Tab-separated table of C-alpha atoms in Angstrom:
chain	number	residue	atom	x	y	z
M	113	MET	CA	-2.789	-12.677	-0.536
M	114	PRO	CA	-2.709	-15.432	-3.195
M	115	THR	CA	0.426	-17.310	-4.188
M	116	ASP	CA	0.775	-15.163	-7.320
M	117	PHE	CA	2.455	-12.530	-5.166
M	118	HIS	CA	6.195	-12.083	-4.694
M	119	GLU	CA	7.284	-10.637	-1.355
M	120	VAL	CA	9.837	-8.341	-2.953
M	121	ARG	CA	9.896	-4.559	-3.237
M	122	PHE	CA	10.006	-2.594	-6.470
M	123	PRO	CA	13.392	-0.796	-6.839
M	124	LEU	CA	13.244	1.793	-4.066
M	125	ASP	CA	15.272	4.529	-5.742
M	126	VAL	CA	12.817	4.467	-8.659
M	127	ALA	CA	9.676	4.209	-6.506
M	128	LEU	CA	10.571	7.257	-4.419
M	129	ARG	CA	10.462	9.445	-7.540
M	130	GLY	CA	7.272	7.946	-8.960
M	131	SER	CA	3.841	9.548	-9.140
M	132	GLY	CA	0.370	8.396	-8.219
M	133	GLY	CA	-2.159	8.038	-5.447
M	134	PRO	CA	-5.654	6.781	-4.571
M	135	SER	CA	-8.511	6.583	-7.046
M	136	ARG	CA	-12.205	5.879	-6.567
M	137	LEU	CA	-15.135	5.041	-8.808
M	138	THR	CA	-18.153	7.278	-8.272
M	139	GLU	CA	-21.327	6.972	-10.305
M	140	ILE	CA	-23.145	10.285	-10.801
M	141	VAL	CA	-26.672	10.475	-12.201
M	142	THR	CA	-27.966	13.939	-13.103
M	143	LEU	CA	-31.752	14.228	-12.908
M	144	ALA	CA	-33.909	16.403	-15.156
M	145	SER	CA	-34.172	18.888	-12.300
M	146	GLY	CA	-30.400	19.287	-12.269
M	147	ARG	CA	-29.993	17.492	-8.979
M	148	GLU	CA	-27.446	14.709	-8.648
M	149	HIS	CA	-27.473	11.241	-7.170
M	150	ARG	CA	-23.971	10.062	-6.322
M	151	ASN	CA	-23.042	6.469	-5.547
M	152	SER	CA	-19.645	4.988	-4.752
M	153	ARG	CA	-19.107	1.812	-6.770
M	154	TRP	CA	-16.055	0.783	-4.736
M	155	ALA	CA	-16.023	0.306	-0.983
M	156	ASP	CA	-12.258	0.951	-0.939
M	157	SER	CA	-9.984	3.263	-2.842
M	158	ARG	CA	-7.448	1.770	-5.230
M	159	ARG	CA	-4.032	3.287	-5.804
M	160	ARG	CA	-2.466	3.790	-9.193
M	161	TYR	CA	1.135	4.755	-9.830
M	162	ASP	CA	3.440	5.570	-12.712
M	163	ALA	CA	6.920	4.494	-11.724
M	164	GLY	CA	8.349	5.809	-14.978
M	165	PHE	CA	8.945	9.236	-13.441
M	166	GLY	CA	11.598	7.664	-11.225
M	167	ILE	CA	13.676	6.267	-14.087
M	168	ARG	CA	16.496	8.727	-14.665
M	169	THR	CA	19.374	6.533	-15.877
M	170	LEU	CA	19.929	3.555	-18.155
M	171	ASP	CA	20.942	1.498	-15.134
M	172	ALA	CA	17.612	2.283	-13.424
M	173	LEU	CA	15.788	1.420	-16.635
M	174	HIS	CA	17.662	-1.875	-16.813
M	175	ALA	CA	16.730	-2.680	-13.188
M	176	VAL	CA	13.034	-2.025	-13.873
M	177	LEU	CA	13.189	-4.115	-17.035
M	178	GLY	CA	14.618	-7.036	-15.087
M	179	PHE	CA	12.015	-6.622	-12.353
M	180	PHE	CA	9.221	-6.561	-14.960
M	181	GLU	CA	10.494	-9.739	-16.596
M	182	GLU	CA	10.781	-11.597	-13.288
M	183	ARG	CA	7.193	-10.631	-12.432
M	184	ARG	CA	6.091	-11.862	-15.890
M	185	GLY	CA	4.338	-8.573	-16.594
M	186	ARG	CA	0.952	-8.478	-14.852
M	187	LEU	CA	1.164	-12.049	-13.537
M	188	TYR	CA	2.827	-11.579	-10.138
M	189	GLY	CA	2.198	-8.890	-7.576
M	190	PHE	CA	4.891	-7.202	-5.490
M	191	ARG	CA	5.511	-4.527	-2.881
M	192	TYR	CA	5.729	-0.817	-3.732
M	193	ARG	CA	6.844	2.031	-1.490
M	194	ASP	CA	4.519	5.047	-1.677
M	195	ARG	CA	6.706	7.952	-0.576
M	196	VAL	CA	3.702	10.073	0.435
M	197	ASP	CA	1.886	7.353	2.383
M	198	HIS	CA	4.072	4.601	3.850
M	199	ARG	CA	3.767	5.167	7.597
M	200	SER	CA	1.016	4.976	10.195
M	201	GLY	CA	1.400	8.724	10.704
M	202	PRO	CA	2.890	11.541	8.593
M	203	PRO	CA	5.808	10.498	6.359
M	204	SER	CA	8.186	12.722	8.338
M	205	ALA	CA	7.318	11.176	11.721
M	206	VAL	CA	8.737	7.980	13.178
M	207	PRO	CA	5.851	5.534	13.769
M	208	ALA	CA	4.537	5.615	17.345
M	209	PRO	CA	2.634	2.720	18.966
M	210	THR	CA	-0.394	4.960	19.486
M	211	ASP	CA	-0.716	6.156	15.863
M	212	GLN	CA	-3.646	4.031	14.687
M	213	PRO	CA	-6.545	2.301	16.490
M	214	LEU	CA	-6.835	-1.423	15.774
M	215	GLY	CA	-9.740	-2.330	17.994
M	216	THR	CA	-10.834	-3.128	21.519
M	217	GLY	CA	-9.827	-6.157	23.532
M	218	THR	CA	-12.345	-8.822	24.512
M	219	GLY	CA	-10.181	-10.734	26.947
M	220	GLY	CA	-9.951	-13.638	24.523
M	221	ASN	CA	-9.153	-12.165	21.117
M	222	ALA	CA	-5.417	-12.326	20.460
M	223	VAL	CA	-5.390	-11.376	16.757
M	224	PHE	CA	-5.812	-7.858	15.370
M	225	ALA	CA	-5.523	-6.592	11.795
M	226	LEU	CA	-3.405	-3.561	11.027
M	227	ALA	CA	-5.380	-0.642	9.641
M	228	LYS	CA	-4.974	3.045	8.911
M	229	THR	CA	-7.768	5.595	9.342
M	230	TYR	CA	-7.942	8.656	7.094
M	231	GLY	CA	-9.863	11.741	8.219
M	232	SER	CA	-11.459	12.653	11.520
M	233	GLY	CA	-14.743	14.178	10.371
M	234	PRO	CA	-18.162	12.617	9.767
M	235	ALA	CA	-16.970	9.869	7.414
M	236	PRO	CA	-13.424	8.642	8.145
M	237	TYR	CA	-12.051	5.937	5.861
M	238	ARG	CA	-10.429	2.832	7.364
M	239	ARG	CA	-7.903	1.090	5.146
M	240	ALA	CA	-6.623	-2.440	5.717
M	241	ILE	CA	-2.815	-2.605	5.807
M	242	GLN	CA	-1.735	-5.864	4.196
M	243	LYS	CA	2.019	-5.428	3.820
M	244	PRO	CA	3.709	-3.953	6.910
M	245	VAL	CA	7.491	-3.675	6.852
M	246	ALA	CA	8.983	-6.484	8.932
M	247	GLY	CA	10.314	-5.241	12.251
M	248	SER	CA	8.613	-1.837	12.046
M	249	VAL	CA	5.381	-2.646	13.918
M	250	ARG	CA	4.899	-1.241	17.420
M	251	LEU	CA	1.818	-1.961	19.555
M	252	ALA	CA	0.258	-0.331	22.593
M	253	VAL	CA	-2.581	-1.334	24.896
M	254	ASN	CA	-4.324	1.570	26.620
M	255	GLY	CA	-1.435	3.805	25.570
M	256	ILE	CA	1.317	1.628	27.062
M	257	GLU	CA	3.729	0.109	24.551
M	258	VAL	CA	3.791	-3.673	24.356
M	259	PRO	CA	7.277	-5.280	24.326
M	260	ALA	CA	8.163	-6.829	20.976
M	261	ALA	CA	8.453	-10.256	22.641
M	262	LYS	CA	4.741	-10.112	23.540
M	263	PHE	CA	3.394	-10.195	19.984
M	264	ALA	CA	4.172	-11.383	16.475
M	265	CYS	CA	3.323	-9.688	13.196
M	266	ASP	CA	2.809	-11.479	9.896
M	267	ALA	CA	4.439	-9.129	7.372
M	268	THR	CA	2.599	-10.866	4.511
M	269	THR	CA	-0.945	-10.299	5.841
M	270	GLY	CA	-0.821	-7.444	8.354
M	271	LEU	CA	-2.179	-9.598	11.199
M	272	VAL	CA	-0.661	-9.156	14.668
M	273	THR	CA	-1.013	-11.859	17.304
M	274	PHE	CA	-0.476	-11.365	21.037
M	275	VAL	CA	1.158	-14.176	22.992
M	276	ALA	CA	-1.040	-16.018	25.497
M	277	ASN	CA	-0.038	-14.008	28.569
M	278	ALA	CA	-0.397	-10.636	26.817
M	279	VAL	CA	-3.891	-10.855	25.304
M	280	PRO	CA	-5.617	-7.457	25.755
M	281	ALA	CA	-8.225	-7.375	28.497
M	282	ALA	CA	-11.875	-6.693	27.746
M	283	GLY	CA	-12.352	-3.036	26.880
M	284	ALA	CA	-8.633	-2.348	26.409
M	285	ARG	CA	-7.769	-0.035	23.521
M	286	VAL	CA	-5.284	-1.557	21.065
M	287	THR	CA	-3.235	0.762	18.822
M	288	ALA	CA	-0.274	0.416	16.485
M	289	GLY	CA	2.418	2.243	14.571
M	290	TYR	CA	4.242	0.834	11.553
M	291	GLU	CA	5.735	1.328	8.113
M	292	PHE	CA	4.125	-0.432	5.162
M	293	ASP	CA	4.287	-1.131	1.450
M	294	VAL	CA	1.436	-1.218	-1.053
M	295	PRO	CA	0.681	-4.546	-2.801
M	296	VAL	CA	0.640	-3.777	-6.525
M	297	ARG	CA	1.136	-5.364	-9.930
M	298	PHE	CA	2.165	-4.003	-13.300
M	299	ASP	CA	-0.866	-2.669	-15.163
M	300	THR	CA	0.540	-3.637	-18.560
M	301	ASP	CA	2.061	-6.669	-20.243
M	302	ASP	CA	4.000	-4.438	-22.645
M	303	LEU	CA	6.928	-2.433	-21.333
M	304	VAL	CA	7.821	-0.291	-24.346
M	305	VAL	CA	11.216	1.420	-24.262
M	306	ASP	CA	12.160	3.973	-26.909
M	307	LEU	CA	15.831	4.482	-26.170
M	308	ALA	CA	16.156	7.506	-28.452
M	309	ALA	CA	13.253	9.227	-26.727
M	310	PHE	CA	14.576	8.227	-23.294
M	311	THR	CA	18.004	9.752	-23.925
M	312	ALA	CA	16.226	12.894	-25.156
M	313	GLY	CA	14.472	13.204	-21.803
M	314	GLU	CA	11.151	11.449	-22.446
M	315	ILE	CA	9.800	9.516	-19.458
M	316	PRO	CA	8.814	5.869	-20.104
M	317	LYS	CA	5.401	4.699	-18.878
M	318	VAL	CA	5.500	2.099	-16.100
M	319	PRO	CA	1.899	1.850	-14.803
M	320	LEU	CA	1.203	0.034	-11.543
M	321	ILE	CA	-2.107	-0.690	-9.827
M	322	GLU	CA	-2.908	-1.701	-6.256
M	323	ILE	CA	-4.066	-5.241	-5.537
M	324	VAL	CA	-7.121	-4.983	-3.295
M	325	PRO	CA	-7.866	-7.758	-0.762
């Protein structure tokens, strides 16, 4: 992640009431016969959010305004908590060290990247997890949990590194459980606030977009 990223989280009480989710870009060409050719223009999905739905009070609006100004609009990225998708498993389940496969040991490779796999059918999607929550990562090798002292996790990149005497053996299955944030930025340089409309119940627009690696 470049230096134009601030390792701070968007106001949590606002984020947990926001809306949004993954988007993709699919190109569809309809032939004269009526048949379609479909092509995905993006290898990875990209999440979009509107945090405005979470702003219910003037104090919350003031907090978002201050956060926007400190980020200089679209200039600096930051962390965002997606209430629907912020854990290695379901949002209601405490992360378990066997939740997500990371890879297979070689006997020499000590570094593994956190990832989350969606779907179990013919075309599962594997998503890189860049912003795990510090202290939340749990690892297992062949189903046996690894003590926290045996590995380190970089919460800014999602890379986990085993210490020298705990490197997974060749063929060993490495898995992980964790909580994570989404790296995003504001998708506007203009945060327009109509106070009369806000007090009348109108929701301000606060668009956010995921920063892809």
